[in-house]
PDB file of C-alpha atoms in Angstrom:
ATOM      1  CA  UNK A   1       6.602   0.087   8.572  1.00 56.00           C
ATOM      2  CA  UNK A   2       8.234  -2.821  10.398  1.00 50.00           C
ATOM      3  CA  UNK A   3      11.103  -2.922  12.875  1.00 50.00           C
ATOM      4  CA  UNK A   4      14.163  -4.694  11.497  1.00 47.00           C
ATOM      5  CA  UNK A   5      16.639  -3.266  13.979  1.00 44.00           C
ATOM      6  CA  UNK A   6      18.368  -6.522  14.912  1.00 44.00           C
ATOM      7  CA  UNK A   7      19.764  -7.021  11.396  1.00 44.00           C
ATOM      8  CA  UNK A   8      20.407  -3.379  10.569  1.00 49.00           C
ATOM      9  CA  UNK A   9      24.167  -3.050  11.261  1.00 67.00           C
ATOM     10  CA  UNK A  10      25.359  -6.031   9.198  1.00 85.00           C
ATOM     11  CA  UNK A  11      23.103  -5.327   6.205  1.00 89.00           C
ATOM     12  CA  UNK A  12      24.027  -1.657   6.101  1.00 89.00           C
ATOM     13  CA  UNK A  13      27.706  -2.484   6.387  1.00 88.00           C
ATOM     14  CA  UNK A  14      27.392  -4.920   3.508  1.00 93.00           C
ATOM     15  CA  UNK A  15      25.743  -2.307   1.272  1.00 94.00           C
ATOM     16  CA  UNK A  16      28.306   0.366   2.127  1.00 93.00           C
ATOM     17  CA  UNK A  17      31.282  -1.960   1.648  1.00 93.00           C
ATOM     18  CA  UNK A  18      29.989  -3.244  -1.687  1.00 96.00           C
ATOM     19  CA  UNK A  19      29.372   0.268  -2.980  1.00 97.00           C
ATOM     20  CA  UNK A  20      32.800   1.462  -1.850  1.00 94.00           C
ATOM     21  CA  UNK A  21      34.575  -1.525  -3.416  1.00 96.00           C
ATOM     22  CA  UNK A  22      32.920  -1.026  -6.833  1.00 96.00           C
ATOM     23  CA  UNK A  23      32.409   2.739  -6.795  1.00 96.00           C
ATOM     24  CA  UNK A  24      34.461   3.427  -9.939  1.00 95.00           C
ATOM     25  CA  UNK A  25      32.327   1.116 -12.053  1.00 95.00           C
ATOM     26  CA  UNK A  26      29.120   2.521 -10.540  1.00 96.00           C
ATOM     27  CA  UNK A  27      30.114   6.104 -11.420  1.00 94.00           C
ATOM     28  CA  UNK A  28      31.226   5.516 -15.019  1.00 92.00           C
ATOM     29  CA  UNK A  29      27.802   6.383 -16.467  1.00 88.00           C
ATOM     30  CA  UNK A  30      26.874   2.882 -17.661  1.00 93.00           C
ATOM     31  CA  UNK A  31      25.479   1.872 -14.278  1.00 96.00           C
ATOM     32  CA  UNK A  32      21.926   3.165 -14.497  1.00 96.00           C
ATOM     33  CA  UNK A  33      19.164   4.324 -12.176  1.00 96.00           C
ATOM     34  CA  UNK A  34      17.250   1.047 -12.290  1.00 96.00           C
ATOM     35  CA  UNK A  35      20.335  -0.868 -11.173  1.00 97.00           C
ATOM     36  CA  UNK A  36      21.125   1.406  -8.238  1.00 97.00           C
ATOM     37  CA  UNK A  37      17.499   1.288  -7.127  1.00 97.00           C
ATOM     38  CA  UNK A  38      17.361  -2.504  -7.184  1.00 97.00           C
ATOM     39  CA  UNK A  39      20.813  -3.197  -5.711  1.00 97.00           C
ATOM     40  CA  UNK A  40      21.169  -0.398  -3.154  1.00 98.00           C
ATOM     41  CA  UNK A  41      18.253   1.978  -2.597  1.00 98.00           C
ATOM     42  CA  UNK A  42      15.546  -0.686  -2.229  1.00 97.00           C
ATOM     43  CA  UNK A  43      17.625  -2.805   0.208  1.00 95.00           C
ATOM     44  CA  UNK A  44      18.640   0.314   2.151  1.00 96.00           C
ATOM     45  CA  UNK A  45      15.063   1.322   2.872  1.00 96.00           C
ATOM     46  CA  UNK A  46      14.100  -2.288   3.578  1.00 94.00           C
ATOM     47  CA  UNK A  47      16.769  -2.204   6.297  1.00 91.00           C
ATOM     48  CA  UNK A  48      15.215   1.035   7.574  1.00 91.00           C
ATOM     49  CA  UNK A  49      11.956  -0.850   8.094  1.00 90.00           C
ATOM     50  CA  UNK A  50      10.001   0.089   4.954  1.00 95.00           C
ATOM     51  CA  UNK A  51       8.264  -2.718   3.058  1.00 95.00           C
ATOM     52  CA  UNK A  52       9.588  -1.513  -0.315  1.00 96.00           C
ATOM     53  CA  UNK A  53       8.637  -4.648  -2.264  1.00 94.00           C
ATOM     54  CA  UNK A  54       5.298  -5.177  -0.445  1.00 95.00           C
ATOM     55  CA  UNK A  55       6.294  -8.535   1.015  1.00 94.00           C
ATOM     56  CA  UNK A  56       3.268  -8.338   3.304  1.00 92.00           C
ATOM     57  CA  UNK A  57       0.963  -8.319   0.301  1.00 92.00           C
ATOM     58  CA  UNK A  58      -0.998  -5.203   1.222  1.00 92.00           C
ATOM     59  CA  UNK A  59      -3.596  -3.779  -1.155  1.00 91.00           C
ATOM     60  CA  UNK A  60      -2.484  -0.770  -3.207  1.00 90.00           C
ATOM     61  CA  UNK A  61      -4.137   1.706  -0.845  1.00 89.00           C
ATOM     62  CA  UNK A  62      -2.143   0.460   2.157  1.00 91.00           C
ATOM     63  CA  UNK A  63       1.318  -0.256   0.751  1.00 94.00           C
ATOM     64  CA  UNK A  64       4.291   1.264   2.573  1.00 95.00           C
ATOM     65  CA  UNK A  65       5.879   2.299  -0.712  1.00 96.00           C
ATOM     66  CA  UNK A  66       4.370   3.106  -4.099  1.00 95.00           C
ATOM     67  CA  UNK A  67       6.744   2.997  -7.064  1.00 94.00           C
ATOM     68  CA  UNK A  68       6.165   5.619  -9.780  1.00 89.00           C
ATOM     69  CA  UNK A  69       3.327   7.247  -7.833  1.00 86.00           C
ATOM     70  CA  UNK A  70       1.332   9.381 -10.296  1.00 80.00           C
ATOM     71  CA  UNK A  71       0.630  13.046  -9.487  1.00 82.00           C
ATOM     72  CA  UNK A  72      -0.790  15.862 -11.607  1.00 78.00           C
ATOM     73  CA  UNK A  73       1.568  18.790 -12.270  1.00 76.00           C
ATOM     74  CA  UNK A  74       0.565  21.536 -14.674  1.00 72.00           C
ATOM     75  CA  UNK A  75      -1.983  19.322 -16.389  1.00 73.00           C
ATOM     76  CA  UNK A  76       0.535  16.536 -16.970  1.00 77.00           C
ATOM     77  CA  UNK A  77       0.943  13.305 -15.023  1.00 79.00           C
ATOM     78  CA  UNK A  78       4.333  12.912 -13.355  1.00 82.00           C
ATOM     79  CA  UNK A  79       5.671   9.970 -11.378  1.00 87.00           C
ATOM     80  CA  UNK A  80       8.137  10.300  -8.481  1.00 92.00           C
ATOM     81  CA  UNK A  81      10.282   7.167  -8.193  1.00 95.00           C
ATOM     82  CA  UNK A  82       9.066   6.354  -4.678  1.00 97.00           C
ATOM     83  CA  UNK A  83       6.212   7.522  -2.508  1.00 96.00           C
ATOM     84  CA  UNK A  84       6.689   6.501   1.143  1.00 97.00           C
ATOM     85  CA  UNK A  85       3.439   6.240   3.064  1.00 94.00           C
ATOM     86  CA  UNK A  86       2.028   5.421   6.483  1.00 92.00           C
ATOM     87  CA  UNK A  87      -1.554   4.215   6.676  1.00 88.00           C
ATOM     88  CA  UNK A  88      -2.041   5.092   3.020  1.00 89.00           C
ATOM     89  CA  UNK A  89      -0.989   8.725   3.558  1.00 91.00           C
ATOM     90  CA  UNK A  90       2.015  10.100   1.668  1.00 94.00           C
ATOM     91  CA  UNK A  91       4.864  11.062   3.979  1.00 94.00           C
ATOM     92  CA  UNK A  92       7.661  11.867   1.538  1.00 96.00           C
ATOM     93  CA  UNK A  93       8.829  11.293  -2.030  1.00 97.00           C
ATOM     94  CA  UNK A  94      12.210   9.928  -3.035  1.00 97.00           C
ATOM     95  CA  UNK A  95      13.832  10.532  -6.408  1.00 97.00           C
ATOM     96  CA  UNK A  96      16.644   8.181  -7.416  1.00 97.00           C
ATOM     97  CA  UNK A  97      19.477   9.061  -9.795  1.00 97.00           C
ATOM     98  CA  UNK A  98      22.364   7.024 -11.149  1.00 97.00           C
ATOM     99  CA  UNK A  99      25.654   7.444  -9.226  1.00 97.00           C
ATOM    100  CA  UNK A 100      27.321   9.372 -12.053  1.00 96.00           C
ATOM    101  CA  UNK A 101      24.970  12.297 -11.274  1.00 96.00           C
ATOM    102  CA  UNK A 102      26.396  14.941  -8.937  1.00 97.00           C
ATOM    103  CA  UNK A 103      23.570  15.196  -6.411  1.00 97.00           C
ATOM    104  CA  UNK A 104      25.274  17.955  -4.443  1.00 97.00           C
ATOM    105  CA  UNK A 105      25.467  20.436  -7.319  1.00 97.00           C
ATOM    106  CA  UNK A 106      23.052  19.295 -10.050  1.00 97.00           C
ATOM    107  CA  UNK A 107      20.209  21.811 -10.342  1.00 97.00           C
ATOM    108  CA  UNK A 108      17.615  19.861 -12.332  1.00 97.00           C
ATOM    109  CA  UNK A 109      17.249  16.773 -10.061  1.00 97.00           C
ATOM    110  CA  UNK A 110      16.745  19.006  -7.017  1.00 97.00           C
ATOM    111  CA  UNK A 111      14.178  21.153  -8.837  1.00 97.00           C
ATOM    112  CA  UNK A 112      12.367  18.055 -10.101  1.00 95.00           C
ATOM    113  CA  UNK A 113      12.069  16.549  -6.617  1.00 96.00           C
ATOM    114  CA  UNK A 114      11.009  19.805  -4.970  1.00 97.00           C
ATOM    115  CA  UNK A 115       8.402  20.402  -7.692  1.00 95.00           C
ATOM    116  CA  UNK A 116       6.870  16.978  -7.110  1.00 94.00           C
ATOM    117  CA  UNK A 117       6.763  17.354  -3.338  1.00 95.00           C
ATOM    118  CA  UNK A 118       5.623  20.983  -3.309  1.00 94.00           C
ATOM    119  CA  UNK A 119       2.720  20.107  -5.620  1.00 93.00           C
ATOM    120  CA  UNK A 120       1.768  17.173  -3.359  1.00 92.00           C
ATOM    121  CA  UNK A 121       2.100  19.448  -0.285  1.00 93.00           C
ATOM    122  CA  UNK A 122       4.711  17.251   1.375  1.00 95.00           C
ATOM    123  CA  UNK A 123       6.979  18.980   3.910  1.00 94.00           C
ATOM    124  CA  UNK A 124      10.162  17.187   2.860  1.00 95.00           C
ATOM    125  CA  UNK A 125      11.518  14.689   0.346  1.00 97.00           C
ATOM    126  CA  UNK A 126      14.783  12.932  -0.503  1.00 98.00           C
ATOM    127  CA  UNK A 127      17.099  12.863  -3.509  1.00 98.00           C
ATOM    128  CA  UNK A 128      19.697  10.083  -3.667  1.00 98.00           C
ATOM    129  CA  UNK A 129      21.982   7.991  -5.832  1.00 98.00           C
ATOM    130  CA  UNK A 130      23.043   6.014  -2.737  1.00 97.00           C
ATOM    131  CA  UNK A 131      26.461   7.677  -2.790  1.00 97.00           C
ATOM    132  CA  UNK A 132      24.805  10.952  -1.790  1.00 97.00           C
ATOM    133  CA  UNK A 133      21.645  11.725   0.172  1.00 98.00           C
ATOM    134  CA  UNK A 134      19.988  15.161   0.046  1.00 97.00           C
ATOM    135  CA  UNK A 135      16.914  16.057   2.094  1.00 97.00           C
ATOM    136  CA  UNK A 136      14.869  19.084   1.020  1.00 97.00           C
ATOM    137  CA  UNK A 137      12.380  21.331   2.773  1.00 96.00           C
ATOM    138  CA  UNK A 138       9.610  21.198   0.174  1.00 96.00           C
ATOM    139  CA  UNK A 139       7.308  23.754   1.745  1.00 94.00           C
ATOM    140  CA  UNK A 140       9.134  26.441  -0.243  1.00 93.00           C
ATOM    141  CA  UNK A 141       7.905  26.951  -3.802  1.00 95.00           C
ATOM    142  CA  UNK A 142      10.659  25.799  -6.200  1.00 96.00           C
ATOM    143  CA  UNK A 143      12.070  28.056  -8.910  1.00 96.00           C
ATOM    144  CA  UNK A 144      13.756  26.552 -11.960  1.00 94.00           C
ATOM    145  CA  UNK A 145      16.905  28.643 -11.450  1.00 95.00           C
ATOM    146  CA  UNK A 146      17.348  27.683  -7.774  1.00 97.00           C
ATOM    147  CA  UNK A 147      20.727  26.245  -6.911  1.00 97.00           C
ATOM    148  CA  UNK A 148      20.824  22.607  -5.812  1.00 97.00           C
ATOM    149  CA  UNK A 149      21.515  23.768  -2.263  1.00 96.00           C
ATOM    150  CA  UNK A 150      18.335  25.876  -2.112  1.00 96.00           C
ATOM    151  CA  UNK A 151      15.975  24.578   0.617  1.00 96.00           C
ATOM    152  CA  UNK A 152      18.311  21.646   1.286  1.00 97.00           C
ATOM    153  CA  UNK A 153      18.294  20.893   4.998  1.00 95.00           C
ATOM    154  CA  UNK A 154      20.599  17.866   5.045  1.00 94.00           C
ATOM    155  CA  UNK A 155      23.351  16.573   2.786  1.00 95.00           C
ATOM    156  CA  UNK A 156      25.536  13.554   3.471  1.00 94.00           C
ATOM    157  CA  UNK A 157      27.366  10.757   1.703  1.00 95.00           C
ATOM    158  CA  UNK A 158      27.015   7.008   2.179  1.00 93.00           C
ATOM    159  CA  UNK A 159      30.325   6.736   4.063  1.00 88.00           C
ATOM    160  CA  UNK A 160      30.225  10.047   5.909  1.00 83.00           C
ATOM    161  CA  UNK A 161      31.051  10.115   9.622  1.00 73.00           C
ATOM    162  CA  UNK A 162      31.498   6.386  10.283  1.00 69.00           C
ATOM    163  CA  UNK A 163      30.569   5.422  13.832  1.00 70.00           C
ATOM    164  CA  UNK A 164      33.867   4.913  15.634  1.00 72.00           C
ATOM    165  CA  UNK A 165      32.537   5.669  19.108  1.00 73.00           C
ATOM    166  CA  UNK A 166      29.505   3.557  19.959  1.00 73.00           C
ATOM    167  CA  UNK A 167      30.797   0.081  18.921  1.00 74.00           C
ATOM    168  CA  UNK A 168      33.120   0.085  21.938  1.00 77.00           C
ATOM    169  CA  UNK A 169      30.931   2.232  24.165  1.00 77.00           C
ATOM    170  CA  UNK A 170      29.683   0.572  27.329  1.00 81.00           C
ATOM    171  CA  UNK A 171      27.366   2.646  29.509  1.00 79.00           C
ATOM    172  CA  UNK A 172      26.442   1.415  32.958  1.00 86.00           C
ATOM    173  CA  UNK A 173      22.749   1.149  33.871  1.00 89.00           C
ATOM    174  CA  UNK A 174      23.180   3.095  37.102  1.00 89.00           C
ATOM    175  CA  UNK A 175      22.841   6.650  35.662  1.00 87.00           C
ATOM    176  CA  UNK A 176      19.611   5.676  33.883  1.00 85.00           C
ATOM    177  CA  UNK A 177      18.261   4.006  37.024  1.00 90.00           C
ATOM    178  CA  UNK A 178      18.940   7.185  38.983  1.00 90.00           C
ATOM    179  CA  UNK A 179      16.984   9.246  36.445  1.00 87.00           C
ATOM    180  CA  UNK A 180      14.007   6.885  36.592  1.00 88.00           C
ATOM    181  CA  UNK A 181      14.183   6.793  40.378  1.00 90.00           C
ATOM    182  CA  UNK A 182      13.768  10.572  40.521  1.00 89.00           C
ATOM    183  CA  UNK A 183      10.451  10.263  38.666  1.00 84.00           C
ATOM    184  CA  UNK A 184       8.851   8.049  41.328  1.00 87.00           C
ATOM    185  CA  UNK A 185       7.863   8.289  44.969  1.00 86.00           C
ATOM    186  CA  UNK A 186       9.500   9.045  47.373  1.00 88.00           C
ATOM    187  CA  UNK A 187      12.225  10.881  45.410  1.00 90.00           C
ATOM    188  CA  UNK A 188       9.820  12.738  43.118  1.00 87.00           C
ATOM    189  CA  UNK A 189       7.638  15.536  44.581  1.00 87.00           C
ATOM    190  CA  UNK A 190       4.999  15.034  41.857  1.00 80.00           C
ATOM    191  CA  UNK A 191       2.201  12.470  41.702  1.00 81.00           C
ATOM    192  CA  UNK A 192       1.768  12.070  37.939  1.00 76.00           C
ATOM    193  CA  UNK A 193      -1.464  10.059  38.212  1.00 80.00           C
ATOM    194  CA  UNK A 194      -3.319  13.189  39.371  1.00 82.00           C
ATOM    195  CA  UNK A 195      -1.406  15.737  37.287  1.00 78.00           C
ATOM    196  CA  UNK A 196      -3.887  18.037  35.452  1.00 78.00           C
ATOM    197  CA  UNK A 197      -3.920  17.735  31.663  1.00 73.00           C
ATOM    198  CA  UNK A 198      -3.341  21.496  31.450  1.00 75.00           C
ATOM    199  CA  UNK A 199       0.150  20.945  32.783  1.00 77.00           C
ATOM    200  CA  UNK A 200       0.963  18.496  29.991  1.00 71.00           C
ATOM    201  CA  UNK A 201      -0.273  21.017  27.441  1.00 72.00           C
ATOM    202  CA  UNK A 202       2.021  23.650  28.900  1.00 73.00           C
ATOM    203  CA  UNK A 203       4.955  21.232  28.689  1.00 71.00           C
ATOM    204  CA  UNK A 204       4.589  21.138  24.899  1.00 66.00           C
ATOM    205  CA  UNK A 205       3.970  24.874  24.724  1.00 68.00           C
ATOM    206  CA  UNK A 206       7.109  25.721  26.687  1.00 69.00           C
ATOM    207  CA  UNK A 207       9.550  22.951  25.784  1.00 68.00           C
ATOM    208  CA  UNK A 208       8.606  20.482  23.031  1.00 68.00           C
ATOM    209  CA  UNK A 209       7.774  23.260  20.571  1.00 72.00           C
ATOM    210  CA  UNK A 210      11.409  24.369  20.669  1.00 77.00           C
ATOM    211  CA  UNK A 211      14.475  23.114  18.831  1.00 78.00           C
ATOM    212  CA  UNK A 212      18.182  23.562  19.562  1.00 79.00           C
ATOM    213  CA  UNK A 213      20.197  24.820  16.581  1.00 80.00           C
ATOM    214  CA  UNK A 214      23.931  25.275  16.102  1.00 78.00           C
ATOM    215  CA  UNK A 215      24.741  28.444  14.137  1.00 80.00           C
ATOM    216  CA  UNK A 216      27.558  28.860  11.618  1.00 77.00           C
ATOM    217  CA  UNK A 217      29.603  30.474  14.404  1.00 78.00           C
ATOM    218  CA  UNK A 218      29.109  27.400  16.629  1.00 75.00           C
ATOM    219  CA  UNK A 219      26.703  29.225  18.892  1.00 81.00           C
ATOM    220  CA  UNK A 220      23.809  27.242  20.369  1.00 80.00           C
ATOM    221  CA  UNK A 221      20.419  28.925  20.038  1.00 83.00           C
ATOM    222  CA  UNK A 222      16.951  27.864  21.179  1.00 80.00           C
ATOM    223  CA  UNK A 223      14.186  28.690  18.718  1.00 79.00           C
ATOM    224  CA  UNK A 224      10.678  27.657  17.702  1.00 75.00           C
ATOM    225  CA  UNK A 225      10.250  24.646  15.425  1.00 75.00           C
ATOM    226  CA  UNK A 226       9.375  25.568  11.792  1.00 72.00           C
ATOM    227  CA  UNK A 227       5.781  24.388  12.174  1.00 68.00           C
ATOM    228  CA  UNK A 228       5.433  26.476  15.332  1.00 64.00           C
ATOM    229  CA  UNK A 229       6.791  29.596  13.592  1.00 63.00           C
ATOM    230  CA  UNK A 230       4.428  29.031  10.659  1.00 60.00           C
ATOM    231  CA  UNK A 231       1.440  28.752  13.000  1.00 58.00           C
ATOM    232  CA  UNK A 232       2.472  31.880  14.892  1.00 59.00           C
ATOM    233  CA  UNK A 233       3.178  29.961  18.081  1.00 58.00           C
ATOM    234  CA  UNK A 234       1.860  27.044  20.107  1.00 55.00           C
ATOM    235  CA  UNK A 235      -1.247  27.755  22.118  1.00 61.00           C
ATOM    236  CA  UNK A 236      -2.634  25.056  24.381  1.00 63.00           C
ATOM    237  CA  UNK A 237      -6.436  24.972  24.593  1.00 71.00           C
ATOM    238  CA  UNK A 238      -7.432  25.083  28.290  1.00 72.00           C
ATOM    239  CA  UNK A 239      -9.634  22.310  29.653  1.00 74.00           C
ATOM    240  CA  UNK A 240     -12.598  24.583  30.411  1.00 76.00           C
ATOM    241  CA  UNK A 241     -12.717  25.741  26.765  1.00 82.00           C
ATOM    242  CA  UNK A 242     -12.561  22.158  25.498  1.00 80.00           C
ATOM    243  CA  UNK A 243     -15.358  21.212  27.904  1.00 83.00           C
ATOM    244  CA  UNK A 244     -17.492  24.117  26.713  1.00 86.00           C
ATOM    245  CA  UNK A 245     -16.990  23.263  23.020  1.00 87.00           C
ATOM    246  CA  UNK A 246     -17.831  19.588  23.571  1.00 86.00           C
ATOM    247  CA  UNK A 247     -20.860  20.454  25.697  1.00 87.00           C
ATOM    248  CA  UNK A 248     -22.245  22.868  23.101  1.00 85.00           C
ATOM    249  CA  UNK A 249     -21.682  20.375  20.293  1.00 88.00           C
ATOM    250  CA  UNK A 250     -23.342  17.463  22.095  1.00 87.00           C
ATOM    251  CA  UNK A 251     -26.299  19.556  23.245  1.00 84.00           C
ATOM    252  CA  UNK A 252     -26.868  20.756  19.683  1.00 81.00           C
ATOM    253  CA  UNK A 253     -26.729  17.191  18.342  1.00 83.00           C
ATOM    254  CA  UNK A 254     -29.232  16.014  20.964  1.00 84.00           C
ATOM    255  CA  UNK A 255     -31.542  18.945  20.292  1.00 80.00           C
ATOM    256  CA  UNK A 256     -31.760  18.286  16.541  1.00 79.00           C
ATOM    257  CA  UNK A 257     -31.999  14.530  17.068  1.00 74.00           C
ATOM    258  CA  UNK A 258     -28.665  13.378  15.632  1.00 67.00           C
TER     259      UNK A 258
END
């Protein structure tokens, strides 16, 4: 996945403006899935840094994106529209629909996507017609009668919440410099070069394994991340245990002549 950040704003704006200007013709039913993929979805993810068209010429095993990636479901071969990968490993699927489809409420497209991703054991996947984007938690087994909103963790539209704040926002460097200054001698009481690795493990255990969530009543709560809850908590392995495991493994290998 490449970094194309310098050209992101103008290209995204162009896609959004073009879709908004012609939205009536795109939603009349004649504008099909292939067209929206080629004209909007492919360029959108190219802007996001994904090599959708394999411009780098990678071999099949190392492509960023596989189109119509075949998977086995119930004895039949199915093909999600896109399989996004890093280092050859699937990260998420994306199913594309034509803009006349109501992504927010249509049951079948959501079930189809979740079925693909759940079978492939992917944690999340995306359903889009460019007008709408829906992200699903695909760790939950899909049921054919599930509503489109079931297991959906994010829903937004292509023109939702336009950024009206940051274009004119100018933040001085001084606050950031003060933060960095507090991490170094003489303002910082810690010498990070000699900080035990156990401390870093405890940092994840106590802080990075948490997530801040806003409830429906606008109350802020601190809770474990989903993967932490599933694992029953985060438990850092102390250094002395790691040392013992490595020592026993190496001694065994030496003893048997590996």
